[in-house]
Each structure stands twice: as C-alpha cells, then as structure tokens.
Amino acid sequence: MEITEAQYRLIEDCLPTPRGNVSLSNLQVLNAILYVAEQGCKWRGLPKRFGNWHTIYTRMNRWSKSGVLDRVFAKLQQAQIVRVRIEAVALDSTIVKVHPDGTGALKKTAPRRSAGPEADGPPRFIWLPRMLERP
C-alpha cells in the first residue's frame, strides 16, 4: 500500500520539515516504511524505487525515537487511510543468533603467554574472608 499525494496532505503537519540536503521526501520515506510493515521484508530488501534503504531506516529510527511515527500512524488511522496496530514483538530461537562463544564449542586449552602470575602483574583484588565470631 502506498499513500497518495492527496492522502499525504492530510497528515503532513505531523511530520517534521526535512533538514539539510535531503534526497528523499517524507512521502517516499513513509511509503517505504509502510512497504516494510506490510511485506515484512528486511530493510535491505526494499525495492530500489524507494531509494537508499539506510537513509530510510535512519529517518524512520529518528522519527520513532522522537514520537513522530506514533503521531503519523495515529493520524493515518484517524483519517482511515491505513489500519496498523503493533501490539507485541516476539523473539524466538529461530531469529535470535547466538554469539560464537555460546555455541558449546570446545575451549582452547593450550597455555597462553600471559598464563603465569608474573606476566599478569599483581592481583587486582584480594579476597580476605572475615570471621564474625570466634567459636
């Protein structure tokens, strides 16, 4: 789904004015965000017609942090242009990658150069248990 120029005029007061030398209009960015939300694709999977994916993601991230995206989606729903509601995000083990150290690989057991206490220097802390009462 893409928003037309007429529909954009209804919500453009929610969006900030572009700053600096901007290559993408707010309408193009908003259409790209709606494409990702509708298709469920990755940002890198955006079609070239929307522009540079990183530029779009950066602006979307800035809008999200400043609350602009919430206002835009509320206005889009109020004007009955789109119906979007995000309730929860679920992560499971099929999409969360494990760090290589956590995969259960065997550890290297060969002694390293700094394995000796003289190479490490003085200890960083000393544990001194203290007895509270004498038996």
JSON list of C-alpha atoms in Angstrom, two decimals:
[
{"chain": "A", "resi": 1, "resn": "MET", "atom": "CA", "xyz": [0.00, 0.00, 0.00]},
{"chain": "A", "resi": 2, "resn": "GLU", "atom": "CA", "xyz": [1.24, 3.45, -0.87]},
{"chain": "A", "resi": 3, "resn": "ILE", "atom": "CA", "xyz": [-0.08, 6.79, 0.22]},
{"chain": "A", "resi": 4, "resn": "THR", "atom": "CA", "xyz": [-1.07, 9.25, -2.50]},
{"chain": "A", "resi": 5, "resn": "GLU", "atom": "CA", "xyz": [-0.22, 12.95, -2.55]},
{"chain": "A", "resi": 6, "resn": "ALA", "atom": "CA", "xyz": [-3.79, 13.84, -1.50]},
{"chain": "A", "resi": 7, "resn": "GLN", "atom": "CA", "xyz": [-3.65, 11.48, 1.47]},
{"chain": "A", "resi": 8, "resn": "TYR", "atom": "CA", "xyz": [-0.22, 12.81, 2.39]},
{"chain": "A", "resi": 9, "resn": "ARG", "atom": "CA", "xyz": [-1.58, 16.37, 2.57]},
{"chain": "A", "resi": 10, "resn": "LEU", "atom": "CA", "xyz": [-3.89, 15.25, 5.40]},
{"chain": "A", "resi": 11, "resn": "ILE", "atom": "CA", "xyz": [-1.01, 14.11, 7.62]},
{"chain": "A", "resi": 12, "resn": "GLU", "atom": "CA", "xyz": [1.96, 16.25, 6.58]},
{"chain": "A", "resi": 13, "resn": "ASP", "atom": "CA", "xyz": [1.56, 18.52, 9.61]},
{"chain": "A", "resi": 14, "resn": "CYS", "atom": "CA", "xyz": [2.65, 15.58, 11.83]},
{"chain": "A", "resi": 15, "resn": "LEU", "atom": "CA", "xyz": [5.95, 15.16, 10.00]},
{"chain": "A", "resi": 16, "resn": "PRO", "atom": "CA", "xyz": [8.99, 17.37, 10.62]},
{"chain": "A", "resi": 17, "resn": "THR", "atom": "CA", "xyz": [10.34, 19.54, 7.84]},
{"chain": "A", "resi": 18, "resn": "PRO", "atom": "CA", "xyz": [13.33, 17.91, 6.15]},
{"chain": "A", "resi": 19, "resn": "ARG", "atom": "CA", "xyz": [16.64, 19.39, 7.24]},
{"chain": "A", "resi": 20, "resn": "GLY", "atom": "CA", "xyz": [19.68, 19.94, 5.09]},
{"chain": "A", "resi": 21, "resn": "ASN", "atom": "CA", "xyz": [20.18, 18.50, 1.63]},
{"chain": "A", "resi": 22, "resn": "VAL", "atom": "CA", "xyz": [17.54, 15.77, 1.56]},
{"chain": "A", "resi": 23, "resn": "SER", "atom": "CA", "xyz": [17.35, 13.32, -1.32]},
{"chain": "A", "resi": 24, "resn": "LEU", "atom": "CA", "xyz": [14.11, 11.61, -0.24]},
{"chain": "A", "resi": 25, "resn": "SER", "atom": "CA", "xyz": [10.84, 13.33, 0.55]},
{"chain": "A", "resi": 26, "resn": "ASN", "atom": "CA", "xyz": [8.85, 12.44, 3.65]},
{"chain": "A", "resi": 27, "resn": "LEU", "atom": "CA", "xyz": [6.22, 10.84, 1.41]},
{"chain": "A", "resi": 28, "resn": "GLN", "atom": "CA", "xyz": [8.79, 8.49, -0.13]},
{"chain": "A", "resi": 29, "resn": "VAL", "atom": "CA", "xyz": [10.10, 7.53, 3.32]},
{"chain": "A", "resi": 30, "resn": "LEU", "atom": "CA", "xyz": [6.60, 6.98, 4.68]},
{"chain": "A", "resi": 31, "resn": "ASN", "atom": "CA", "xyz": [5.69, 4.77, 1.71]},
{"chain": "A", "resi": 32, "resn": "ALA", "atom": "CA", "xyz": [8.88, 2.75, 2.24]},
{"chain": "A", "resi": 33, "resn": "ILE", "atom": "CA", "xyz": [8.08, 2.30, 5.95]},
{"chain": "A", "resi": 34, "resn": "LEU", "atom": "CA", "xyz": [4.58, 1.12, 5.07]},
{"chain": "A", "resi": 35, "resn": "TYR", "atom": "CA", "xyz": [6.05, -1.28, 2.49]},
{"chain": "A", "resi": 36, "resn": "VAL", "atom": "CA", "xyz": [8.33, -2.86, 5.10]},
{"chain": "A", "resi": 37, "resn": "ALA", "atom": "CA", "xyz": [5.46, -3.08, 7.60]},
{"chain": "A", "resi": 38, "resn": "GLU", "atom": "CA", "xyz": [3.13, -4.66, 5.02]},
{"chain": "A", "resi": 39, "resn": "GLN", "atom": "CA", "xyz": [5.58, -7.05, 3.34]},
{"chain": "A", "resi": 40, "resn": "GLY", "atom": "CA", "xyz": [7.61, -7.94, 6.43]},
{"chain": "A", "resi": 41, "resn": "CYS", "atom": "CA", "xyz": [10.85, -7.68, 4.49]},
{"chain": "A", "resi": 42, "resn": "LYS", "atom": "CA", "xyz": [14.22, -6.59, 5.80]},
{"chain": "A", "resi": 43, "resn": "TRP", "atom": "CA", "xyz": [15.35, -3.02, 5.24]},
{"chain": "A", "resi": 44, "resn": "ARG", "atom": "CA", "xyz": [17.97, -4.22, 2.78]},
{"chain": "A", "resi": 45, "resn": "GLY", "atom": "CA", "xyz": [15.17, -5.88, 0.82]},
{"chain": "A", "resi": 46, "resn": "LEU", "atom": "CA", "xyz": [13.45, -2.61, -0.07]},
{"chain": "A", "resi": 47, "resn": "PRO", "atom": "CA", "xyz": [12.97, -2.16, -3.82]},
{"chain": "A", "resi": 48, "resn": "LYS", "atom": "CA", "xyz": [15.26, 0.40, -5.43]},
{"chain": "A", "resi": 49, "resn": "ARG", "atom": "CA", "xyz": [12.30, 2.62, -6.33]},
{"chain": "A", "resi": 50, "resn": "PHE", "atom": "CA", "xyz": [12.07, 3.73, -2.69]},
{"chain": "A", "resi": 51, "resn": "GLY", "atom": "CA", "xyz": [15.69, 4.88, -2.53]},
{"chain": "A", "resi": 52, "resn": "ASN", "atom": "CA", "xyz": [18.60, 4.01, -0.28]},
{"chain": "A", "resi": 53, "resn": "TRP", "atom": "CA", "xyz": [17.42, 1.64, 2.45]},
{"chain": "A", "resi": 54, "resn": "HIS", "atom": "CA", "xyz": [19.88, 3.01, 5.02]},
{"chain": "A", "resi": 55, "resn": "THR", "atom": "CA", "xyz": [18.63, 6.57, 4.57]},
{"chain": "A", "resi": 56, "resn": "ILE", "atom": "CA", "xyz": [15.05, 5.39, 5.05]},
{"chain": "A", "resi": 57, "resn": "TYR", "atom": "CA", "xyz": [15.92, 3.32, 8.11]},
{"chain": "A", "resi": 58, "resn": "THR", "atom": "CA", "xyz": [17.86, 6.20, 9.69]},
{"chain": "A", "resi": 59, "resn": "ARG", "atom": "CA", "xyz": [14.98, 8.62, 9.25]},
{"chain": "A", "resi": 60, "resn": "MET", "atom": "CA", "xyz": [12.45, 6.05, 10.50]},
{"chain": "A", "resi": 61, "resn": "ASN", "atom": "CA", "xyz": [14.60, 5.39, 13.57]},
{"chain": "A", "resi": 62, "resn": "ARG", "atom": "CA", "xyz": [14.86, 9.13, 14.30]},
{"chain": "A", "resi": 63, "resn": "TRP", "atom": "CA", "xyz": [11.09, 9.55, 13.88]},
{"chain": "A", "resi": 64, "resn": "SER", "atom": "CA", "xyz": [10.42, 6.57, 16.13]},
{"chain": "A", "resi": 65, "resn": "LYS", "atom": "CA", "xyz": [12.63, 7.90, 18.94]},
{"chain": "A", "resi": 66, "resn": "SER", "atom": "CA", "xyz": [11.11, 11.37, 18.80]},
{"chain": "A", "resi": 67, "resn": "GLY", "atom": "CA", "xyz": [7.47, 10.15, 18.71]},
{"chain": "A", "resi": 68, "resn": "VAL", "atom": "CA", "xyz": [6.78, 11.36, 15.17]},
{"chain": "A", "resi": 69, "resn": "LEU", "atom": "CA", "xyz": [6.00, 7.86, 13.91]},
{"chain": "A", "resi": 70, "resn": "ASP", "atom": "CA", "xyz": [3.37, 7.32, 16.61]},
{"chain": "A", "resi": 71, "resn": "ARG", "atom": "CA", "xyz": [1.66, 10.60, 15.68]},
{"chain": "A", "resi": 72, "resn": "VAL", "atom": "CA", "xyz": [1.76, 9.74, 11.98]},
{"chain": "A", "resi": 73, "resn": "PHE", "atom": "CA", "xyz": [0.21, 6.31, 12.45]},
{"chain": "A", "resi": 74, "resn": "ALA", "atom": "CA", "xyz": [-2.44, 7.73, 14.78]},
{"chain": "A", "resi": 75, "resn": "LYS", "atom": "CA", "xyz": [-3.31, 10.37, 12.18]},
{"chain": "A", "resi": 76, "resn": "LEU", "atom": "CA", "xyz": [-3.35, 7.76, 9.39]},
{"chain": "A", "resi": 77, "resn": "GLN", "atom": "CA", "xyz": [-5.76, 5.63, 11.39]},
{"chain": "A", "resi": 78, "resn": "GLN", "atom": "CA", "xyz": [-7.91, 8.62, 12.31]},
{"chain": "A", "resi": 79, "resn": "ALA", "atom": "CA", "xyz": [-8.17, 9.59, 8.64]},
{"chain": "A", "resi": 80, "resn": "GLN", "atom": "CA", "xyz": [-8.92, 5.90, 7.86]},
{"chain": "A", "resi": 81, "resn": "ILE", "atom": "CA", "xyz": [-6.08, 5.68, 5.36]},
{"chain": "A", "resi": 82, "resn": "VAL", "atom": "CA", "xyz": [-4.38, 2.65, 6.90]},
{"chain": "A", "resi": 83, "resn": "ARG", "atom": "CA", "xyz": [-5.13, 0.28, 9.75]},
{"chain": "A", "resi": 84, "resn": "VAL", "atom": "CA", "xyz": [-1.94, -0.58, 11.59]},
{"chain": "A", "resi": 85, "resn": "ARG", "atom": "CA", "xyz": [-1.62, -1.68, 15.19]},
{"chain": "A", "resi": 86, "resn": "ILE", "atom": "CA", "xyz": [1.52, -3.10, 16.72]},
{"chain": "A", "resi": 87, "resn": "GLU", "atom": "CA", "xyz": [0.77, -4.95, 19.93]},
{"chain": "A", "resi": 88, "resn": "ALA", "atom": "CA", "xyz": [3.77, -7.14, 20.65]},
{"chain": "A", "resi": 89, "resn": "VAL", "atom": "CA", "xyz": [7.09, -8.24, 19.31]},
{"chain": "A", "resi": 90, "resn": "ALA", "atom": "CA", "xyz": [8.01, -11.89, 19.74]},
{"chain": "A", "resi": 91, "resn": "LEU", "atom": "CA", "xyz": [11.52, -13.27, 19.52]},
{"chain": "A", "resi": 92, "resn": "ASP", "atom": "CA", "xyz": [12.28, -16.95, 19.45]},
{"chain": "A", "resi": 93, "resn": "SER", "atom": "CA", "xyz": [15.34, -19.05, 18.86]},
{"chain": "A", "resi": 94, "resn": "THR", "atom": "CA", "xyz": [14.80, -19.20, 15.10]},
{"chain": "A", "resi": 95, "resn": "ILE", "atom": "CA", "xyz": [15.56, -15.49, 14.66]},
{"chain": "A", "resi": 96, "resn": "VAL", "atom": "CA", "xyz": [17.95, -14.75, 17.52]},
{"chain": "A", "resi": 97, "resn": "LYS", "atom": "CA", "xyz": [21.55, -15.56, 16.70]},
{"chain": "A", "resi": 98, "resn": "VAL", "atom": "CA", "xyz": [23.84, -16.98, 19.37]},
{"chain": "A", "resi": 99, "resn": "HIS", "atom": "CA", "xyz": [27.26, -15.48, 19.93]},
{"chain": "A", "resi": 100, "resn": "PRO", "atom": "CA", "xyz": [30.01, -17.87, 18.77]},
{"chain": "A", "resi": 101, "resn": "ASP", "atom": "CA", "xyz": [31.20, -18.25, 22.37]},
{"chain": "A", "resi": 102, "resn": "GLY", "atom": "CA", "xyz": [27.81, -19.60, 23.39]},
{"chain": "A", "resi": 103, "resn": "THR", "atom": "CA", "xyz": [27.52, -22.40, 20.85]},
{"chain": "A", "resi": 104, "resn": "GLY", "atom": "CA", "xyz": [29.14, -25.03, 23.00]},
{"chain": "A", "resi": 105, "resn": "ALA", "atom": "CA", "xyz": [32.41, -25.25, 21.08]},
{"chain": "A", "resi": 106, "resn": "LEU", "atom": "CA", "xyz": [35.41, -26.67, 22.90]},
{"chain": "A", "resi": 107, "resn": "LYS", "atom": "CA", "xyz": [37.64, -24.10, 24.52]},
{"chain": "A", "resi": 108, "resn": "LYS", "atom": "CA", "xyz": [41.29, -23.72, 23.66]},
{"chain": "A", "resi": 109, "resn": "THR", "atom": "CA", "xyz": [43.31, -25.41, 26.39]},
{"chain": "A", "resi": 110, "resn": "ALA", "atom": "CA", "xyz": [46.85, -24.54, 25.34]},
{"chain": "A", "resi": 111, "resn": "PRO", "atom": "CA", "xyz": [48.58, -22.27, 27.85]},
{"chain": "A", "resi": 112, "resn": "ARG", "atom": "CA", "xyz": [48.85, -18.68, 26.77]},
{"chain": "A", "resi": 113, "resn": "ARG", "atom": "CA", "xyz": [51.80, -16.40, 27.20]},
{"chain": "A", "resi": 114, "resn": "SER", "atom": "CA", "xyz": [50.10, -14.46, 30.00]},
{"chain": "A", "resi": 115, "resn": "ALA", "atom": "CA", "xyz": [49.16, -17.62, 31.91]},
{"chain": "A", "resi": 116, "resn": "GLY", "atom": "CA", "xyz": [51.85, -17.06, 34.56]},
{"chain": "A", "resi": 117, "resn": "PRO", "atom": "CA", "xyz": [51.30, -14.74, 37.53]},
{"chain": "A", "resi": 118, "resn": "GLU", "atom": "CA", "xyz": [54.46, -12.79, 36.74]},
{"chain": "A", "resi": 119, "resn": "ALA", "atom": "CA", "xyz": [53.10, -11.89, 33.31]},
{"chain": "A", "resi": 120, "resn": "ASP", "atom": "CA", "xyz": [49.75, -10.79, 34.72]},
{"chain": "A", "resi": 121, "resn": "GLY", "atom": "CA", "xyz": [51.24, -8.48, 37.35]},
{"chain": "A", "resi": 122, "resn": "PRO", "atom": "CA", "xyz": [49.91, -8.07, 40.88]},
{"chain": "A", "resi": 123, "resn": "PRO", "atom": "CA", "xyz": [46.42, -9.41, 41.61]},
{"chain": "A", "resi": 124, "resn": "ARG", "atom": "CA", "xyz": [43.64, -6.92, 41.08]},
{"chain": "A", "resi": 125, "resn": "PHE", "atom": "CA", "xyz": [41.80, -7.90, 44.23]},
{"chain": "A", "resi": 126, "resn": "ILE", "atom": "CA", "xyz": [42.47, -9.94, 47.31]},
{"chain": "A", "resi": 127, "resn": "TRP", "atom": "CA", "xyz": [39.71, -11.93, 48.94]},
{"chain": "A", "resi": 128, "resn": "LEU", "atom": "CA", "xyz": [40.01, -11.94, 52.71]},
{"chain": "A", "resi": 129, "resn": "PRO", "atom": "CA", "xyz": [37.20, -13.80, 54.42]},
{"chain": "A", "resi": 130, "resn": "ARG", "atom": "CA", "xyz": [36.48, -12.37, 57.83]},
{"chain": "A", "resi": 131, "resn": "MET", "atom": "CA", "xyz": [35.14, -14.40, 60.70]},
{"chain": "A", "resi": 132, "resn": "LEU", "atom": "CA", "xyz": [32.43, -12.53, 62.58]},
{"chain": "A", "resi": 133, "resn": "GLU", "atom": "CA", "xyz": [32.51, -14.63, 65.75]},
{"chain": "A", "resi": 134, "resn": "ARG", "atom": "CA", "xyz": [35.11, -16.83, 67.31]},
{"chain": "A", "resi": 135, "resn": "PRO", "atom": "CA", "xyz": [33.99, -20.36, 68.02]}
]
